[in-house]
Amino acid sequence: MTHIQYHTQSMQPFIEEVELDQLAPYAKLALQQLLTKDGAGNDFTDWVDWPIQYNIEEFNRIKQAAQKIQSDSEVLIVIGIGGSYLGAKAAIDFLNHSYYNLLAKSKSLPQVFFVGNHLSSTQIQDLIEVMGDRSFSINVISKSGTTTEPAIAFRIFKQKLIAKYGKDEARNRIYVTTDSKKGALKKEAQEEGYETFTIPDGIGGRFTVLTPVGLLPIAVTGADIDRLMQGAQDATNKYRMDNYHENSAMRYAMIRNCLYRKGKDIEILVNNEPALQPFGEWWKQLYAESEGKNHRGLFPMTANFTTDLHSIGQMIQEGKRNLFETVLRFSNVRKDISVPEIEEDLDGLKYLQGRQVSEINEKALEGTVIAHQDGQTPISILEIDNMNEEALGELIIFFEMAVAISGYLNGINPFDQPGVEAYKKNMFALLGKPGYEDLQAQLKQK
């Protein structure tokens, strides 16, 4: 079943169909290279077949672990950075109540807090205070176990866990998602006997949301990960077609490439539902790390409407014409509410009395799209039928397939991220890490 419709009629003033026809052979080649693993970075393309070939035994263990955490923990601390938390956070907000953590206790589900994705001492200490003396478990996610941010957080919360339960019981409350064979975290997990899940060797961090990296935290909130994987599986089969008229992920990649060649070097992913804000953060990492190389690539940013129309909306409407928008729109909302009817009209809303807020939100989006088109901003719309697991599975695969094709069209390897290491080296030198003495001396001269 298809859960996504990609509408590109509004692109016609900016891109002619003949341009896409000319680009089609290259897009087909890019897709073929992805599917046959002949392209750049092919060692990290196992995500392409993952929804069809994932490890069922491990998948069932994830569901069992989630049930155990639900039964013995009021809080789950998820430790990871980048792809080790963004996808799970996006999925949890997409699938659950807007205030999940506030209502979790009443539903006998654990609150889920993410840490290890920053170096803020204040926020770490605040989280410890919020947890108080409640029961908790840890899911630490790291390929190596030595990435600074999550490694520090793991030390801190592991210490809290041991202090509360003792070392033996703490072992039963630590769930490790890491490399299958090597790394500091893998070694510790083996020595201590932690429940362990695998980050697949052939899948880079930003593509791991449908692996144990994302599935365990998602399952803990009560989401149906069977349905999530079914949606991803259906999409995996759908987006293998090499006809861009039928394969909307391919069409999206081609349109982005055409606009980029015309000087549109900023893409804004727009939503009008707050639940999609974390999804935008996941999308930003996926596209920035995949395409931002060799001084090339579209700059990905997000906008939350109508909120951001009162801030960056002016720039979108009348600023430099180097951007385009991809709008995420839901056909159906989970809940609705009407505007109350009152006798006086002091707020000028009498004409809206009795109407559904979802209708008003939709008309606001429709009016914005028209205004931005009139302002010469190219816009396409990705319409999603529902905010459920199947739709989310398809949405994830749509964007993953598209960024791979887009990267190959732009002549880069979409599966590495060499630039991410630059800040780490400087940080290590400034902190006096052994082996970085020469760089430390260089930095002192700057």
Short mmCIF file of C-alpha atoms in Angstrom, two decimals:
data_model
loop_
_atom_site.label_atom_id
_atom_site.label_comp_id
_atom_site.label_asym_id
_atom_site.label_seq_id
_atom_site.Cartn_x
_atom_site.Cartn_y
_atom_site.Cartn_z
CA MET A 1 0.00 0.00 0.00
CA THR A 2 1.25 3.48 -0.86
CA HIS A 3 1.27 6.00 1.97
CA ILE A 4 3.04 8.87 0.18
CA GLN A 5 2.10 10.96 -2.84
CA TYR A 6 4.70 13.34 -4.31
CA HIS A 7 3.13 16.38 -5.97
CA THR A 8 5.37 18.37 -8.32
CA GLN A 9 2.91 20.34 -10.45
CA SER A 10 4.12 23.58 -8.88
CA MET A 11 7.64 22.91 -10.18
CA GLN A 12 6.61 23.47 -13.79
CA PRO A 13 7.58 27.17 -13.92
CA PHE A 14 11.07 26.23 -12.68
CA ILE A 15 11.74 22.83 -14.29
CA GLU A 16 10.53 21.54 -17.64
CA GLU A 17 9.79 17.86 -18.06
CA VAL A 18 12.37 17.66 -20.86
CA GLU A 19 15.06 18.47 -18.28
CA LEU A 20 14.04 15.44 -16.25
CA ASP A 21 13.95 13.31 -19.39
CA GLN A 22 17.54 14.31 -20.15
CA LEU A 23 18.61 13.50 -16.60
CA ALA A 24 16.71 10.19 -16.43
CA PRO A 25 19.50 7.92 -17.83
CA TYR A 26 21.92 9.20 -15.16
CA ALA A 27 19.34 8.72 -12.42
CA LYS A 28 18.70 5.17 -13.63
CA LEU A 29 22.44 4.50 -13.52
CA ALA A 30 22.64 5.91 -10.00
CA LEU A 31 19.80 3.66 -8.86
CA GLN A 32 21.38 0.65 -10.54
CA GLN A 33 24.72 1.33 -8.87
CA LEU A 34 22.95 1.54 -5.53
CA LEU A 35 21.03 -1.70 -5.98
CA THR A 36 23.98 -3.68 -7.40
CA LYS A 37 26.48 -2.14 -4.96
CA ASP A 38 28.72 -0.86 -7.75
CA GLY A 39 28.78 2.79 -6.68
CA ALA A 40 31.01 4.79 -4.36
CA GLY A 41 30.70 3.83 -0.72
CA ASN A 42 29.12 0.48 -1.58
CA ASP A 43 30.43 -1.03 1.68
CA PHE A 44 27.75 1.00 3.48
CA THR A 45 24.69 0.25 1.36
CA ASP A 46 23.27 -2.75 3.22
CA TRP A 47 20.40 -0.51 4.37
CA VAL A 48 18.93 -0.88 0.86
CA ASP A 49 17.93 -4.52 1.51
CA TRP A 50 17.66 -4.33 5.30
CA PRO A 51 13.83 -4.09 5.56
CA ILE A 52 13.61 -7.34 3.57
CA GLN A 53 16.59 -9.20 5.06
CA TYR A 54 16.79 -8.02 8.67
CA ASN A 55 17.66 -10.49 11.42
CA ILE A 56 14.36 -11.91 12.70
CA GLU A 57 15.93 -13.50 15.78
CA GLU A 58 17.44 -10.21 16.87
CA PHE A 59 14.22 -8.39 16.01
CA ASN A 60 12.32 -10.66 18.39
CA ARG A 61 14.93 -10.08 21.10
CA ILE A 62 14.38 -6.33 20.68
CA LYS A 63 10.67 -6.79 21.37
CA GLN A 64 11.42 -8.93 24.41
CA ALA A 65 13.91 -6.37 25.75
CA ALA A 66 11.37 -3.60 25.21
CA GLN A 67 8.79 -5.54 27.22
CA LYS A 68 11.29 -6.06 30.04
CA ILE A 69 12.14 -2.35 30.15
CA GLN A 70 8.44 -1.53 30.19
CA SER A 71 7.92 -3.88 33.14
CA ASP A 72 10.85 -2.84 35.35
CA SER A 73 11.72 0.77 34.45
CA GLU A 74 9.99 4.10 34.80
CA VAL A 75 12.69 5.76 32.71
CA LEU A 76 14.81 4.68 29.75
CA ILE A 77 18.00 6.66 29.19
CA VAL A 78 19.04 6.45 25.53
CA ILE A 79 22.68 7.41 25.03
CA GLY A 80 23.95 8.21 21.55
CA ILE A 81 24.75 11.00 19.12
CA GLY A 82 23.92 11.71 15.47
CA GLY A 83 22.40 8.67 13.80
CA SER A 84 22.42 6.89 17.16
CA TYR A 85 19.54 8.98 18.44
CA LEU A 86 18.02 11.27 15.76
CA GLY A 87 16.04 8.55 14.00
CA ALA A 88 14.60 7.10 17.21
CA LYS A 89 13.65 10.55 18.49
CA ALA A 90 12.00 11.35 15.15
CA ALA A 91 10.01 8.12 15.17
CA ILE A 92 8.89 8.43 18.79
CA ASP A 93 7.55 11.95 18.24
CA PHE A 94 5.94 10.95 14.93
CA LEU A 95 4.11 7.95 16.37
CA ASN A 96 3.17 8.97 19.88
CA HIS A 97 1.21 11.53 21.86
CA SER A 98 2.64 15.03 21.58
CA TYR A 99 3.43 14.92 25.31
CA TYR A 100 4.43 11.28 25.53
CA ASN A 101 6.84 11.69 28.44
CA LEU A 102 4.25 13.53 30.50
CA LEU A 103 1.65 10.78 30.01
CA ALA A 104 3.94 7.73 30.04
CA LYS A 105 3.38 6.98 33.73
CA SER A 106 -0.40 6.87 33.35
CA LYS A 107 0.03 4.36 30.51
CA SER A 108 2.54 2.23 32.46
CA LEU A 109 5.22 3.03 29.92
CA PRO A 110 8.73 4.37 30.59
CA GLN A 111 9.64 7.94 29.92
CA VAL A 112 12.38 8.08 27.27
CA PHE A 113 15.15 10.65 27.58
CA PHE A 114 17.99 11.15 25.12
CA VAL A 115 21.46 12.13 26.33
CA GLY A 116 25.02 11.81 25.08
CA ASN A 117 24.22 13.99 22.07
CA HIS A 118 25.79 17.12 23.55
CA LEU A 119 28.33 18.25 26.15
CA SER A 120 26.06 20.41 28.28
CA SER A 121 26.80 19.76 31.94
CA THR A 122 23.67 21.69 32.88
CA GLN A 123 21.32 19.51 30.85
CA ILE A 124 22.92 16.29 32.09
CA GLN A 125 22.53 17.39 35.71
CA ASP A 126 18.98 18.55 35.05
CA LEU A 127 18.11 15.12 33.67
CA ILE A 128 19.53 13.43 36.77
CA GLU A 129 17.29 15.67 38.89
CA VAL A 130 14.23 14.88 36.74
CA MET A 131 14.87 11.13 37.11
CA GLY A 132 15.09 11.41 40.86
CA ASP A 133 15.02 8.00 42.53
CA ARG A 134 12.85 6.32 39.92
CA SER A 135 13.67 2.96 38.39
CA PHE A 136 15.57 3.17 35.12
CA SER A 137 17.49 1.33 32.42
CA ILE A 138 20.09 2.43 29.88
CA ASN A 139 20.35 1.83 26.15
CA VAL A 140 23.81 2.96 25.05
CA ILE A 141 24.36 3.15 21.29
CA SER A 142 27.84 3.53 19.84
CA LYS A 143 29.82 1.75 17.14
CA SER A 144 33.13 2.23 18.93
CA GLY A 145 32.25 3.15 22.49
CA THR A 146 34.85 5.92 22.45
CA THR A 147 32.90 8.79 20.87
CA THR A 148 33.32 11.57 23.43
CA GLU A 149 29.74 12.74 24.01
CA PRO A 150 28.05 9.35 24.53
CA ALA A 151 31.09 7.88 26.31
CA ILE A 152 30.94 10.62 28.97
CA ALA A 153 27.17 10.20 29.37
CA PHE A 154 27.52 6.42 29.70
CA ARG A 155 30.10 6.81 32.46
CA ILE A 156 27.82 9.15 34.37
CA PHE A 157 24.58 7.18 34.09
CA LYS A 158 26.25 3.80 34.51
CA GLN A 159 27.66 5.07 37.78
CA LYS A 160 24.16 6.15 38.83
CA LEU A 161 22.78 2.75 37.86
CA ILE A 162 25.40 0.84 39.86
CA ALA A 163 24.93 3.12 42.86
CA LYS A 164 21.18 2.45 42.80
CA TYR A 165 21.08 -1.27 42.06
CA GLY A 166 24.55 -2.68 42.65
CA LYS A 167 26.76 -4.03 39.88
CA ASP A 168 24.93 -7.32 39.35
CA GLU A 169 21.46 -5.83 38.85
CA ALA A 170 22.90 -2.92 36.87
CA ARG A 171 24.14 -5.43 34.30
CA ASN A 172 20.54 -6.51 33.72
CA ARG A 173 19.49 -2.91 33.04
CA ILE A 174 22.14 -1.97 30.47
CA TYR A 175 21.30 -2.63 26.82
CA VAL A 176 24.16 -2.12 24.39
CA THR A 177 23.81 -1.47 20.66
CA THR A 178 27.25 -1.62 19.10
CA ASP A 179 29.63 -3.22 16.59
CA SER A 180 29.29 -6.94 16.02
CA LYS A 181 32.94 -7.75 16.64
CA LYS A 182 35.14 -4.92 17.89
CA GLY A 183 35.36 -1.71 19.86
CA ALA A 184 35.56 -0.65 23.49
CA LEU A 185 31.82 -0.91 24.05
CA LYS A 186 31.65 -4.38 22.50
CA LYS A 187 34.49 -5.53 24.76
CA GLU A 188 32.80 -4.16 27.87
CA ALA A 189 29.47 -5.70 26.90
CA GLN A 190 31.08 -9.12 26.52
CA GLU A 191 32.99 -8.86 29.80
CA GLU A 192 29.97 -7.63 31.79
CA GLY A 193 27.31 -9.74 30.10
CA TYR A 194 25.10 -6.88 28.92
CA GLU A 195 22.20 -7.61 26.56
CA THR A 196 23.70 -6.66 23.20
CA PHE A 197 22.28 -5.71 19.82
CA THR A 198 24.24 -5.15 16.63
CA ILE A 199 24.83 -2.10 14.50
CA PRO A 200 25.15 -3.75 11.08
CA ASP A 201 28.62 -3.39 9.57
CA GLY A 202 27.32 -2.28 6.19
CA ILE A 203 25.00 0.49 7.40
CA GLY A 204 26.29 3.94 8.31
CA GLY A 205 24.93 5.71 11.40
CA ARG A 206 22.49 8.06 9.69
CA PHE A 207 20.84 5.11 7.89
CA THR A 208 20.34 2.97 11.02
CA VAL A 209 16.92 4.04 12.30
CA LEU A 210 15.32 0.76 11.15
CA THR A 211 18.04 -1.35 12.78
CA PRO A 212 18.37 -2.08 16.52
CA VAL A 213 19.76 1.46 16.86
CA GLY A 214 16.28 2.91 16.49
CA LEU A 215 13.99 -0.05 17.00
CA LEU A 216 14.62 -0.66 20.71
CA PRO A 217 13.79 2.87 21.92
CA ILE A 218 10.85 3.02 19.51
CA ALA A 219 9.47 -0.30 20.76
CA VAL A 220 9.77 0.76 24.40
CA THR A 221 7.19 3.53 23.78
CA GLY A 222 4.66 0.95 22.65
CA ALA A 223 4.95 1.60 18.92
CA ASP A 224 4.37 -1.39 16.64
CA ILE A 225 7.76 -2.07 15.06
CA ASP A 226 6.31 -4.94 12.99
CA ARG A 227 4.12 -2.43 11.17
CA LEU A 228 7.04 -0.02 10.90
CA MET A 229 9.18 -2.63 9.17
CA GLN A 230 6.27 -3.68 6.94
CA GLY A 231 5.91 -0.12 5.72
CA ALA A 232 9.65 0.03 5.06
CA GLN A 233 9.59 -3.31 3.27
CA ASP A 234 6.76 -2.25 0.97
CA ALA A 235 8.61 0.99 0.21
CA THR A 236 11.86 -0.84 -0.47
CA ASN A 237 10.18 -2.82 -3.22
CA LYS A 238 8.36 0.24 -4.54
CA TYR A 239 11.38 2.52 -4.85
CA ARG A 240 13.46 0.05 -6.85
CA MET A 241 11.63 0.94 -10.07
CA ASP A 242 13.84 2.81 -12.52
CA ASN A 243 11.06 4.90 -14.09
CA TYR A 244 10.99 8.35 -12.48
CA HIS A 245 7.33 8.74 -13.41
CA GLU A 246 6.54 5.83 -11.07
CA ASN A 247 9.40 6.09 -8.58
CA SER A 248 8.79 9.31 -6.63
CA ALA A 249 12.02 8.97 -4.63
CA MET A 250 13.96 9.03 -7.90
CA ARG A 251 11.89 11.97 -9.16
CA TYR A 252 12.56 13.91 -5.96
CA ALA A 253 16.31 13.30 -6.29
CA MET A 254 16.26 14.46 -9.92
CA ILE A 255 14.27 17.62 -9.18
CA ARG A 256 16.67 18.53 -6.36
CA ASN A 257 19.58 18.06 -8.75
CA CYS A 258 18.00 20.23 -11.44
CA LEU A 259 17.28 23.03 -8.99
CA TYR A 260 20.79 22.82 -7.55
CA ARG A 261 22.26 23.30 -11.02
CA LYS A 262 20.13 26.42 -11.36
CA GLY A 263 21.59 28.00 -8.24
CA LYS A 264 18.98 26.81 -5.74
CA ASP A 265 21.46 25.60 -3.14
CA ILE A 266 19.25 25.62 -0.02
CA GLU A 267 16.44 23.14 0.55
CA ILE A 268 13.89 23.79 3.28
CA LEU A 269 11.93 20.80 4.57
CA VAL A 270 8.63 22.30 5.71
CA ASN A 271 6.09 20.83 8.09
CA ASN A 272 2.92 22.15 9.72
CA GLU A 273 2.80 19.58 12.54
CA PRO A 274 5.10 19.96 15.59
CA ALA A 275 5.41 16.17 15.75
CA LEU A 276 7.53 16.38 12.60
CA GLN A 277 10.17 18.72 14.02
CA PRO A 278 12.46 15.86 15.21
CA PHE A 279 11.93 14.15 11.85
CA GLY A 280 13.37 17.29 10.26
CA GLU A 281 16.44 16.98 12.48
CA TRP A 282 16.94 13.39 11.30
CA TRP A 283 16.49 14.51 7.69
CA LYS A 284 19.05 17.31 8.13
CA GLN A 285 21.74 14.91 9.27
CA LEU A 286 20.90 12.40 6.55
CA TYR A 287 21.20 14.99 3.79
CA ALA A 288 23.98 17.17 5.20
CA GLU A 289 26.38 14.30 5.93
CA SER A 290 25.52 12.52 2.69
CA GLU A 291 25.82 15.46 0.27
CA GLY A 292 28.03 18.12 1.85
CA LYS A 293 31.39 17.19 0.33
CA ASN A 294 34.03 18.53 -2.06
CA HIS A 295 32.58 22.04 -1.56
CA ARG A 296 29.32 20.84 -3.08
CA GLY A 297 25.85 19.96 -1.92
CA LEU A 298 22.50 21.47 -1.05
CA PHE A 299 22.29 23.05 2.40
CA PRO A 300 19.40 21.36 4.27
CA MET A 301 17.33 23.34 6.72
CA THR A 302 13.87 22.97 8.22
CA ALA A 303 10.90 25.22 8.88
CA ASN A 304 7.94 24.64 11.15
CA PHE A 305 4.80 26.39 9.89
CA THR A 306 2.97 28.45 10.85
CA THR A 307 5.45 29.17 13.66
CA ASP A 308 8.42 30.06 11.46
CA LEU A 309 6.32 32.20 9.16
CA HIS A 310 6.60 34.80 11.91
CA SER A 311 10.42 34.64 11.77
CA ILE A 312 12.18 33.30 8.66
CA GLY A 313 9.01 33.57 6.59
CA GLN A 314 10.09 37.01 5.41
CA MET A 315 13.35 35.59 4.07
CA ILE A 316 11.58 32.76 2.29
CA GLN A 317 9.07 35.16 0.74
CA GLU A 318 11.32 37.99 -0.37
CA GLY A 319 14.95 37.08 0.32
CA LYS A 320 17.60 35.84 -2.08
CA ARG A 321 16.11 33.40 -4.58
CA ASN A 322 18.54 30.55 -3.88
CA LEU A 323 16.18 28.22 -2.05
CA PHE A 324 13.32 25.81 -2.61
CA GLU A 325 10.86 24.04 -0.35
CA THR A 326 9.77 20.44 0.12
CA VAL A 327 6.54 20.42 2.11
CA LEU A 328 5.45 17.50 4.29
CA ARG A 329 1.66 17.46 4.47
CA PHE A 330 -0.70 15.01 6.18
CA SER A 331 -3.97 14.00 4.56
CA ASN A 332 -5.38 13.09 7.97
CA VAL A 333 -4.58 14.26 11.47
CA ARG A 334 -4.82 12.06 14.54
CA LYS A 335 -6.97 14.45 16.55
CA ASP A 336 -8.99 17.58 15.95
CA ILE A 337 -10.66 20.41 17.84
CA SER A 338 -13.03 23.18 16.82
CA VAL A 339 -12.87 26.93 17.44
CA PRO A 340 -15.27 27.76 20.31
CA GLU A 341 -18.33 29.87 19.58
CA ILE A 342 -18.73 33.06 21.63
CA GLU A 343 -21.09 36.02 21.31
CA GLU A 344 -18.52 38.82 21.19
CA ASP A 345 -16.01 39.12 18.37
CA LEU A 346 -13.20 40.99 20.10
CA ASP A 347 -10.53 38.73 18.61
CA GLY A 348 -12.00 38.90 15.10
CA LEU A 349 -12.45 35.13 14.87
CA LYS A 350 -16.21 34.98 14.46
CA TYR A 351 -15.82 33.82 10.87
CA LEU A 352 -13.91 30.78 12.16
CA GLN A 353 -16.33 29.77 14.91
CA GLY A 354 -17.21 26.10 14.84
CA ARG A 355 -14.59 25.25 12.22
CA GLN A 356 -11.95 22.59 12.79
CA VAL A 357 -8.44 23.78 13.66
CA SER A 358 -7.05 21.18 11.24
CA GLU A 359 -8.93 22.90 8.40
CA ILE A 360 -7.51 26.28 9.43
CA ASN A 361 -4.02 24.81 9.60
CA GLU A 362 -4.43 23.30 6.15
CA LYS A 363 -5.69 26.56 4.64
CA ALA A 364 -2.76 28.38 6.25
CA LEU A 365 -0.39 25.94 4.56
CA GLU A 366 -2.23 26.25 1.24
CA GLY A 367 -2.08 30.03 1.41
CA THR A 368 1.60 29.94 2.28
CA VAL A 369 2.41 27.67 -0.65
CA ILE A 370 0.61 30.05 -3.03
CA ALA A 371 2.40 33.07 -1.56
CA HIS A 372 5.83 31.45 -1.80
CA GLN A 373 5.18 30.33 -5.37
CA ASP A 374 4.21 33.90 -6.22
CA GLY A 375 7.51 34.91 -4.58
CA GLN A 376 9.35 32.66 -7.07
CA THR A 377 10.16 29.84 -4.62
CA PRO A 378 9.96 26.34 -6.17
CA ILE A 379 7.77 24.05 -4.06
CA SER A 380 6.91 20.36 -4.12
CA ILE A 381 4.58 18.60 -1.69
CA LEU A 382 5.04 15.20 -0.09
CA GLU A 383 1.58 14.13 1.04
CA ILE A 384 1.46 11.50 3.79
CA ASP A 385 -1.81 9.71 4.43
CA ASN A 386 -1.49 9.11 8.18
CA MET A 387 0.82 9.53 11.16
CA ASN A 388 1.29 5.80 11.72
CA GLU A 389 4.01 3.14 11.58
CA GLU A 390 3.51 2.07 7.97
CA ALA A 391 3.61 5.63 6.69
CA LEU A 392 6.74 6.39 8.71
CA GLY A 393 8.47 3.28 7.35
CA GLU A 394 7.79 4.42 3.80
CA LEU A 395 8.82 8.00 4.53
CA ILE A 396 12.20 6.87 5.90
CA ILE A 397 12.92 4.70 2.86
CA PHE A 398 11.79 7.47 0.50
CA PHE A 399 14.35 9.93 1.84
CA GLU A 400 17.14 7.36 2.16
CA MET A 401 16.76 6.15 -1.42
CA ALA A 402 16.51 9.71 -2.71
CA VAL A 403 19.65 10.97 -0.98
CA ALA A 404 21.69 8.06 -2.33
CA ILE A 405 20.54 8.73 -5.91
CA SER A 406 21.02 12.47 -5.43
CA GLY A 407 24.55 12.00 -4.15
CA TYR A 408 25.55 9.84 -7.09
CA LEU A 409 24.01 12.36 -9.50
CA ASN A 410 26.19 15.02 -7.92
CA GLY A 411 29.34 12.93 -8.30
CA ILE A 412 30.03 12.31 -4.62
CA ASN A 413 30.13 9.38 -2.22
CA PRO A 414 26.93 9.78 -0.17
CA PHE A 415 27.99 7.26 2.45
CA ASP A 416 31.06 8.75 4.11
CA GLN A 417 31.46 11.87 6.28
CA PRO A 418 35.16 12.81 6.49
CA GLY A 419 34.44 16.38 7.54
CA VAL A 420 32.86 15.29 10.82
CA GLU A 421 36.28 14.37 12.19
CA ALA A 422 37.77 17.88 11.96
CA TYR A 423 36.21 19.30 15.14
CA LYS A 424 37.04 16.13 17.06
CA LYS A 425 40.75 16.40 16.34
CA ASN A 426 40.83 20.02 17.47
CA MET A 427 38.83 19.19 20.60
CA PHE A 428 41.18 16.33 21.50
CA ALA A 429 44.21 18.57 21.06
CA LEU A 430 42.74 21.39 23.15
CA LEU A 431 41.85 18.94 25.92
CA GLY A 432 45.35 17.49 25.93
CA LYS A 433 44.55 13.98 24.69
CA PRO A 434 47.76 11.94 24.24
CA GLY A 435 48.90 11.76 20.62
CA TYR A 436 47.66 15.23 19.67
CA GLU A 437 50.60 17.28 20.93
CA ASP A 438 51.64 18.59 17.48
CA LEU A 439 48.13 19.78 16.68
CA GLN A 440 47.85 21.33 20.13
CA ALA A 441 50.96 23.40 19.42
CA GLN A 442 49.54 24.49 16.06
CA LEU A 443 46.24 25.55 17.62
CA LYS A 444 47.99 27.64 20.23
CA GLN A 445 49.50 29.71 17.42
CA LYS A 446 46.08 30.55 15.96
#
